[in-house]
Amino acid sequence: MYSLLDGLFVQHFSGDLRMILVCDEANRVTGEEAGLRPHHGCLLGLGKVAREEFPQVQIRLVDVDRRTPPGRIVNEFRPREAPYQVAYRNGERYVERLREAALEPDEEQPGLREGGGYVITGGTGGLGLEIGKQMSRMSRVRLHLIGRRGLPAREHWEAIAAAGAEKQQIRQIAAVQEMERNGAQVQIHAADVAEEEQMRSLLEQIRTESGGIHGVVHAAGVAGEGLLVRKTAGQIREVLSAKVSGTWVLDQLTREDDLDFFMMFSSMSTLMGGMGQSDYVAANSYLDLYADWMRTQGRKGITVNWPLWQEVGMAEEYEVDNRQSVFESLTPRQGAAIYGELLQAGRSRVIVGQLKRRLAKDTIGQSLMNDYVLSDQLAHAFRTRMEQQQEKTERQVSDYFPVHISDKDEADLTATEREVAIIWAQVLGVDEIGLSAKFNSMGGNSILAVDLFRRLEAKYGKIVNISDVFTYATIAEMADYLDTQQQRQRGTPATEPESSTLALLQRLANQEISMNEALETYKTKSGGVS
């Protein structure tokens, strides 16, 4: 799928393209599946984000069983408005449903054992440390915090704190010391959770030191960033590694341990999607399905879809903005307390979230509005939180928007240059701009590039492709290109603007694009010889 979308990125096509992804028995739907296949979660998650990044491609997923006639799959091409994912079992069609769940204690879930040995991957990260502190409050436990990078030897901790330079290490050390004051025994280990032999040796060491492993919290993860077509295969593998390979390795190496729980930390992004998060959503979607598969094997898997945690984890490291989320963020104390309740809930998957008091329709997005059947209580909650009179967050291109062009007189601007400049200014949030300034140099990124593309497409129609945003990287180049395409639409002979070809060659010289990308773009834009 990645290669297919990568090819579509440099190709123009007329009309909308429909793509149906087909997998077999990814989800536990009836409980009668012959064998669940959680690895399909990667395809599920990748497609959910790809449809946002490729608005001209209608992408959906169908989960089938052996009794699903091929005609049912073909029929899924017909409806224009349909949930992203549907499943067929024994000829019946199913759609995902979201409903409220009370976290009532399950008597078969013992919680934490006094003196028990517990492993936390991502253990020196923000969430891992907060979970460790909560576990130390709940019981006198033996905690083993695993991270890619360990901490300095304990004899150096006092000097590090006194120097005050290494803020992150100081926070990590303080968290470990708090756990120990609460009565926990804490060991820190450096290891890559996706490396099987490395983990095999480490887990044997942990069993020896703690007398066994009684629970696992898998909180390791790498954030994804950037449009799918701008990522390399290596970057995608890095994001998938900890959550996909790491989960499999951990599960296989602890199969014989008497685990009370194997808890995996997933994200709310698997529900909501999110441009620029394709690999991250793919990795977490695997976790969403893996817990059900573990349950079929007789093991106590649970996946938790967390909203944003304040001040720790990715919220701190990547400065994630929660304003566009449907759900409130959690304080570390709130998240840790909920974790304690989840330990005794006895469920395979829980979505943790509190709806914001006021919601805008564009914030809810297509995922929750179209992809799920909401319970009556949830549907009512969404309706009552919708703002009755919502101010427009995006002005139309035709609206007056004051913008000063710094490198060309107003009287000399073409109509297209003026229109494109306004769109750029709206996307970038500036009131002064230059026709020759590059989008990236003005603060543009992959997410803003999708916004820019959608506005250009709304104004100029299907003559614009998302790859054009990267090929024609200045207002002047984009305006020249749009004028050329409009002339062709009207049947007026037009030559490809010289600036466009020169820009393409310059980007190739700067190693911003590969030779293959340059050739494909040239053939697409100018009718070059294939």
PDB file of N, CA and C in Angstrom, residues 204-271:
ATOM      1  N   GLU A 204      15.578 -13.068  31.447  1.00  0.00           N
ATOM      2  CA  GLU A 204      16.106 -14.131  32.309  1.00  0.00           C
ATOM      3  C   GLU A 204      16.777 -13.526  33.541  1.00  0.00           C
ATOM      4  N   GLN A 205      17.501 -12.448  33.329  1.00  0.00           N
ATOM      5  CA  GLN A 205      18.139 -11.748  34.448  1.00  0.00           C
ATOM      6  C   GLN A 205      17.086 -11.224  35.421  1.00  0.00           C
ATOM      7  N   ILE A 206      15.996 -10.659  34.892  1.00  0.00           N
ATOM      8  CA  ILE A 206      14.928 -10.104  35.735  1.00  0.00           C
ATOM      9  C   ILE A 206      14.254 -11.209  36.543  1.00  0.00           C
ATOM     10  N   ARG A 207      14.021 -12.355  35.923  1.00  0.00           N
ATOM     11  CA  ARG A 207      13.401 -13.475  36.647  1.00  0.00           C
ATOM     12  C   ARG A 207      14.280 -13.906  37.814  1.00  0.00           C
ATOM     13  N   THR A 208      15.568 -13.939  37.560  1.00  0.00           N
ATOM     14  CA  THR A 208      16.493 -14.348  38.617  1.00  0.00           C
ATOM     15  C   THR A 208      16.482 -13.353  39.765  1.00  0.00           C
ATOM     16  N   GLU A 209      16.471 -12.056  39.448  1.00  0.00           N
ATOM     17  CA  GLU A 209      16.543 -11.017  40.470  1.00  0.00           C
ATOM     18  C   GLU A 209      15.234 -10.861  41.243  1.00  0.00           C
ATOM     19  N   SER A 210      14.099 -11.073  40.558  1.00  0.00           N
ATOM     20  CA  SER A 210      12.796 -10.798  41.183  1.00  0.00           C
ATOM     21  C   SER A 210      11.992 -12.047  41.499  1.00  0.00           C
ATOM     22  N   GLY A 211      12.528 -13.206  41.187  1.00  0.00           N
ATOM     23  CA  GLY A 211      11.786 -14.427  41.466  1.00  0.00           C
ATOM     24  C   GLY A 211      10.646 -14.674  40.508  1.00  0.00           C
ATOM     25  N   GLY A 212      10.637 -13.999  39.395  1.00  0.00           N
ATOM     26  CA  GLY A 212       9.589 -14.187  38.390  1.00  0.00           C
ATOM     27  C   GLY A 212       9.114 -12.859  37.833  1.00  0.00           C
ATOM     28  N   ILE A 213       8.377 -12.937  36.728  1.00  0.00           N
ATOM     29  CA  ILE A 213       7.748 -11.760  36.117  1.00  0.00           C
ATOM     30  C   ILE A 213       6.244 -11.956  36.233  1.00  0.00           C
ATOM     31  N   HIS A 214       5.569 -10.999  36.844  1.00  0.00           N
ATOM     32  CA  HIS A 214       4.142 -11.167  37.121  1.00  0.00           C
ATOM     33  C   HIS A 214       3.254 -10.213  36.335  1.00  0.00           C
ATOM     34  N   GLY A 215       3.854  -9.256  35.661  1.00  0.00           N
ATOM     35  CA  GLY A 215       3.062  -8.332  34.838  1.00  0.00           C
ATOM     36  C   GLY A 215       3.957  -7.521  33.934  1.00  0.00           C
ATOM     37  N   VAL A 216       3.403  -7.110  32.794  1.00  0.00           N
ATOM     38  CA  VAL A 216       4.141  -6.316  31.812  1.00  0.00           C
ATOM     39  C   VAL A 216       3.308  -5.096  31.445  1.00  0.00           C
ATOM     40  N   VAL A 217       3.942  -3.921  31.451  1.00  0.00           N
ATOM     41  CA  VAL A 217       3.350  -2.705  30.895  1.00  0.00           C
ATOM     42  C   VAL A 217       4.215  -2.311  29.699  1.00  0.00           C
ATOM     43  N   HIS A 218       3.638  -2.393  28.523  1.00  0.00           N
ATOM     44  CA  HIS A 218       4.392  -2.090  27.296  1.00  0.00           C
ATOM     45  C   HIS A 218       4.050  -0.671  26.864  1.00  0.00           C
ATOM     46  N   ALA A 219       4.896   0.287  27.311  1.00  0.00           N
ATOM     47  CA  ALA A 219       4.643   1.705  27.031  1.00  0.00           C
ATOM     48  C   ALA A 219       5.674   2.293  26.076  1.00  0.00           C
ATOM     49  N   ALA A 220       6.525   1.451  25.502  1.00  0.00           N
ATOM     50  CA  ALA A 220       7.552   1.948  24.579  1.00  0.00           C
ATOM     51  C   ALA A 220       6.910   2.388  23.272  1.00  0.00           C
ATOM     52  N   GLY A 221       7.476   3.400  22.656  1.00  0.00           N
ATOM     53  CA  GLY A 221       6.949   3.867  21.376  1.00  0.00           C
ATOM     54  C   GLY A 221       7.761   5.000  20.814  1.00  0.00           C
ATOM     55  N   VAL A 222       7.673   5.147  19.499  1.00  0.00           N
ATOM     56  CA  VAL A 222       8.340   6.236  18.781  1.00  0.00           C
ATOM     57  C   VAL A 222       7.267   6.996  18.030  1.00  0.00           C
ATOM     58  N   ALA A 223       7.265   8.315  18.133  1.00  0.00           N
ATOM     59  CA  ALA A 223       6.261   9.132  17.453  1.00  0.00           C
ATOM     60  C   ALA A 223       6.562   9.208  15.965  1.00  0.00           C
ATOM     61  N   GLY A 224       5.510   9.241  15.154  1.00  0.00           N
ATOM     62  CA  GLY A 224       5.660   9.466  13.722  1.00  0.00           C
ATOM     63  C   GLY A 224       5.408  10.927  13.403  1.00  0.00           C
ATOM     64  N   GLU A 225       5.962  11.376  12.296  1.00  0.00           N
ATOM     65  CA  GLU A 225       5.760  12.775  11.921  1.00  0.00           C
ATOM     66  C   GLU A 225       5.987  12.919  10.429  1.00  0.00           C
ATOM     67  N   GLY A 226       5.079  13.593   9.753  1.00  0.00           N
ATOM     68  CA  GLY A 226       5.240  13.863   8.329  1.00  0.00           C
ATOM     69  C   GLY A 226       4.317  13.029   7.463  1.00  0.00           C
ATOM     70  N   LEU A 227       4.027  13.529   6.281  1.00  0.00           N
ATOM     71  CA  LEU A 227       3.164  12.820   5.338  1.00  0.00           C
ATOM     72  C   LEU A 227       3.767  11.472   4.965  1.00  0.00           C
ATOM     73  N   LEU A 228       2.896  10.519   4.706  1.00  0.00           N
ATOM     74  CA  LEU A 228       3.329   9.173   4.367  1.00  0.00           C
ATOM     75  C   LEU A 228       4.297   9.180   3.188  1.00  0.00           C
ATOM     76  N   VAL A 229       3.983   9.964   2.159  1.00  0.00           N
ATOM     77  CA  VAL A 229       4.808   9.944   0.949  1.00  0.00           C
ATOM     78  C   VAL A 229       6.133  10.655   1.134  1.00  0.00           C
ATOM     79  N   ARG A 230       6.324  11.324   2.262  1.00  0.00           N
ATOM     80  CA  ARG A 230       7.610  11.970   2.541  1.00  0.00           C
ATOM     81  C   ARG A 230       8.455  11.132   3.490  1.00  0.00           C
ATOM     82  N   LYS A 231       7.930   9.997   3.918  1.00  0.00           N
ATOM     83  CA  LYS A 231       8.677   9.134   4.826  1.00  0.00           C
ATOM     84  C   LYS A 231       9.436   8.079   4.026  1.00  0.00           C
ATOM     85  N   THR A 232      10.582   7.690   4.524  1.00  0.00           N
ATOM     86  CA  THR A 232      11.295   6.571   3.935  1.00  0.00           C
ATOM     87  C   THR A 232      10.819   5.279   4.594  1.00  0.00           C
ATOM     88  N   ALA A 233      11.093   4.161   3.934  1.00  0.00           N
ATOM     89  CA  ALA A 233      10.727   2.870   4.517  1.00  0.00           C
ATOM     90  C   ALA A 233      11.429   2.677   5.858  1.00  0.00           C
ATOM     91  N   GLY A 234      12.657   3.177   5.981  1.00  0.00           N
ATOM     92  CA  GLY A 234      13.379   3.051   7.235  1.00  0.00           C
ATOM     93  C   GLY A 234      12.728   3.823   8.370  1.00  0.00           C
ATOM     94  N   GLN A 235      12.215   5.012   8.066  1.00  0.00           N
ATOM     95  CA  GLN A 235      11.537   5.804   9.090  1.00  0.00           C
ATOM     96  C   GLN A 235      10.262   5.103   9.559  1.00  0.00           C
ATOM     97  N   ILE A 236       9.542   4.511   8.631  1.00  0.00           N
ATOM     98  CA  ILE A 236       8.315   3.799   8.991  1.00  0.00           C
ATOM     99  C   ILE A 236       8.639   2.583   9.854  1.00  0.00           C
ATOM    100  N   ARG A 237       9.678   1.840   9.477  1.00  0.00           N
ATOM    101  CA  ARG A 237      10.068   0.659  10.260  1.00  0.00           C
ATOM    102  C   ARG A 237      10.463   1.047  11.686  1.00  0.00           C
ATOM    103  N   GLU A 238      11.110   2.186  11.836  1.00  0.00           N
ATOM    104  CA  GLU A 238      11.518   2.620  13.170  1.00  0.00           C
ATOM    105  C   GLU A 238      10.312   2.859  14.073  1.00  0.00           C
ATOM    106  N   VAL A 239       9.263   3.460  13.520  1.00  0.00           N
ATOM    107  CA  VAL A 239       8.059   3.717  14.312  1.00  0.00           C
ATOM    108  C   VAL A 239       7.327   2.411  14.629  1.00  0.00           C
ATOM    109  N   LEU A 240       7.295   1.485  13.664  1.00  0.00           N
ATOM    110  CA  LEU A 240       6.600   0.220  13.877  1.00  0.00           C
ATOM    111  C   LEU A 240       7.360  -0.698  14.836  1.00  0.00           C
ATOM    112  N   SER A 241       8.666  -0.533  14.908  1.00  0.00           N
ATOM    113  CA  SER A 241       9.504  -1.498  15.609  1.00  0.00           C
ATOM    114  C   SER A 241       9.091  -1.725  17.059  1.00  0.00           C
ATOM    115  N   ALA A 242       9.025  -0.666  17.853  1.00  0.00           N
ATOM    116  CA  ALA A 242       8.781  -0.836  19.288  1.00  0.00           C
ATOM    117  C   ALA A 242       7.410  -1.431  19.562  1.00  0.00           C
ATOM    118  N   LYS A 243       6.398  -0.966  18.840  1.00  0.00           N
ATOM    119  CA  LYS A 243       5.030  -1.384  19.155  1.00  0.00           C
ATOM    120  C   LYS A 243       4.642  -2.700  18.472  1.00  0.00           C
ATOM    121  N   VAL A 244       5.135  -2.945  17.283  1.00  0.00           N
ATOM    122  CA  VAL A 244       4.768  -4.176  16.576  1.00  0.00           C
ATOM    123  C   VAL A 244       5.764  -5.290  16.902  1.00  0.00           C
ATOM    124  N   SER A 245       7.007  -5.124  16.487  1.00  0.00           N
ATOM    125  CA  SER A 245       8.016  -6.151  16.785  1.00  0.00           C
ATOM    126  C   SER A 245       8.207  -6.296  18.296  1.00  0.00           C
ATOM    127  N   GLY A 246       8.238  -5.166  18.996  1.00  0.00           N
ATOM    128  CA  GLY A 246       8.441  -5.210  20.436  1.00  0.00           C
ATOM    129  C   GLY A 246       7.347  -5.959  21.166  1.00  0.00           C
ATOM    130  N   THR A 247       6.099  -5.751  20.757  1.00  0.00           N
ATOM    131  CA  THR A 247       4.977  -6.454  21.389  1.00  0.00           C
ATOM    132  C   THR A 247       5.092  -7.961  21.177  1.00  0.00           C
ATOM    133  N   TRP A 248       5.395  -8.331  19.937  1.00  0.00           N
ATOM    134  CA  TRP A 248       5.501  -9.766  19.620  1.00  0.00           C
ATOM    135  C   TRP A 248       6.640 -10.402  20.424  1.00  0.00           C
ATOM    136  N   VAL A 249       7.787  -9.741  20.468  1.00  0.00           N
ATOM    137  CA  VAL A 249       8.932 -10.287  21.196  1.00  0.00           C
ATOM    138  C   VAL A 249       8.598 -10.441  22.686  1.00  0.00           C
ATOM    139  N   LEU A 250       8.038  -9.397  23.281  1.00  0.00           N
ATOM    140  CA  LEU A 250       7.687  -9.453  24.703  1.00  0.00           C
ATOM    141  C   LEU A 250       6.694 -10.568  25.000  1.00  0.00           C
ATOM    142  N   ASP A 251       5.691 -10.676  24.164  1.00  0.00           N
ATOM    143  CA  ASP A 251       4.659 -11.687  24.388  1.00  0.00           C
ATOM    144  C   ASP A 251       5.242 -13.091  24.267  1.00  0.00           C
ATOM    145  N   GLN A 252       6.026 -13.323  23.233  1.00  0.00           N
ATOM    146  CA  GLN A 252       6.586 -14.656  23.039  1.00  0.00           C
ATOM    147  C   GLN A 252       7.540 -15.041  24.162  1.00  0.00           C
ATOM    148  N   LEU A 253       8.300 -14.073  24.668  1.00  0.00           N
ATOM    149  CA  LEU A 253       9.289 -14.381  25.702  1.00  0.00           C
ATOM    150  C   LEU A 253       8.695 -14.463  27.096  1.00  0.00           C
ATOM    151  N   THR A 254       7.435 -14.072  27.261  1.00  0.00           N
ATOM    152  CA  THR A 254       6.791 -14.176  28.583  1.00  0.00           C
ATOM    153  C   THR A 254       5.613 -15.144  28.565  1.00  0.00           C
ATOM    154  N   ARG A 255       5.518 -15.955  27.536  1.00  0.00           N
ATOM    155  CA  ARG A 255       4.388 -16.900  27.421  1.00  0.00           C
ATOM    156  C   ARG A 255       4.324 -17.858  28.603  1.00  0.00           C
ATOM    157  N   GLU A 256       5.483 -18.243  29.109  1.00  0.00           N
ATOM    158  CA  GLU A 256       5.508 -19.228  30.195  1.00  0.00           C
ATOM    159  C   GLU A 256       5.487 -18.591  31.576  1.00  0.00           C
ATOM    160  N   ASP A 257       5.492 -17.264  31.623  1.00  0.00           N
ATOM    161  CA  ASP A 257       5.429 -16.592  32.931  1.00  0.00           C
ATOM    162  C   ASP A 257       3.978 -16.539  33.414  1.00  0.00           C
ATOM    163  N   ASP A 258       3.820 -16.499  34.707  1.00  0.00           N
ATOM    164  CA  ASP A 258       2.481 -16.433  35.296  1.00  0.00           C
ATOM    165  C   ASP A 258       2.058 -14.966  35.374  1.00  0.00           C
ATOM    166  N   LEU A 259       1.738 -14.382  34.207  1.00  0.00           N
ATOM    167  CA  LEU A 259       1.418 -12.956  34.143  1.00  0.00           C
ATOM    168  C   LEU A 259      -0.012 -12.703  34.602  1.00  0.00           C
ATOM    169  N   ASP A 260      -0.165 -11.691  35.445  1.00  0.00           N
ATOM    170  CA  ASP A 260      -1.509 -11.241  35.824  1.00  0.00           C
ATOM    171  C   ASP A 260      -2.077 -10.279  34.785  1.00  0.00           C
ATOM    172  N   PHE A 261      -1.193  -9.646  34.021  1.00  0.00           N
ATOM    173  CA  PHE A 261      -1.638  -8.741  32.965  1.00  0.00           C
ATOM    174  C   PHE A 261      -0.479  -8.481  32.005  1.00  0.00           C
ATOM    175  N   PHE A 262      -0.837  -8.209  30.773  1.00  0.00           N
ATOM    176  CA  PHE A 262       0.103  -7.753  29.742  1.00  0.00           C
ATOM    177  C   PHE A 262      -0.573  -6.539  29.116  1.00  0.00           C
ATOM    178  N   MET A 263      -0.227  -5.357  29.641  1.00  0.00           N
ATOM    179  CA  MET A 263      -0.936  -4.137  29.261  1.00  0.00           C
ATOM    180  C   MET A 263      -0.144  -3.373  28.201  1.00  0.00           C
ATOM    181  N   MET A 264      -0.825  -3.039  27.100  1.00  0.00           N
ATOM    182  CA  MET A 264      -0.197  -2.312  25.989  1.00  0.00           C
ATOM    183  C   MET A 264      -0.780  -0.913  25.901  1.00  0.00           C
ATOM    184  N   PHE A 265       0.089   0.066  25.770  1.00  0.00           N
ATOM    185  CA  PHE A 265      -0.338   1.457  25.688  1.00  0.00           C
ATOM    186  C   PHE A 265      -0.497   1.855  24.224  1.00  0.00           C
ATOM    187  N   SER A 266      -1.745   2.061  23.822  1.00  0.00           N
ATOM    188  CA  SER A 266      -2.069   2.540  22.488  1.00  0.00           C
ATOM    189  C   SER A 266      -2.499   4.006  22.597  1.00  0.00           C
ATOM    190  N   SER A 267      -3.048   4.530  21.534  1.00  0.00           N
ATOM    191  CA  SER A 267      -3.339   5.967  21.475  1.00  0.00           C
ATOM    192  C   SER A 267      -4.749   6.208  20.975  1.00  0.00           C
ATOM    193  N   MET A 268      -5.277   7.368  21.349  1.00  0.00           N
ATOM    194  CA  MET A 268      -6.569   7.803  20.840  1.00  0.00           C
ATOM    195  C   MET A 268      -6.521   8.055  19.332  1.00  0.00           C
ATOM    196  N   SER A 269      -5.316   8.184  18.790  1.00  0.00           N
ATOM    197  CA  SER A 269      -5.186   8.467  17.360  1.00  0.00           C
ATOM    198  C   SER A 269      -5.720   7.337  16.493  1.00  0.00           C
ATOM    199  N   THR A 270      -5.820   6.123  17.027  1.00  0.00           N
ATOM    200  CA  THR A 270      -6.368   5.038  16.208  1.00  0.00           C
ATOM    201  C   THR A 270      -7.868   5.221  15.968  1.00  0.00           C
ATOM    202  N   LEU A 271      -8.521   5.987  16.833  1.00  0.00           N
ATOM    203  CA  LEU A 271      -9.929   6.322  16.607  1.00  0.00           C
ATOM    204  C   LEU A 271     -10.060   7.517  15.679  1.00  0.00           C
TER     205      LEU A 271
END
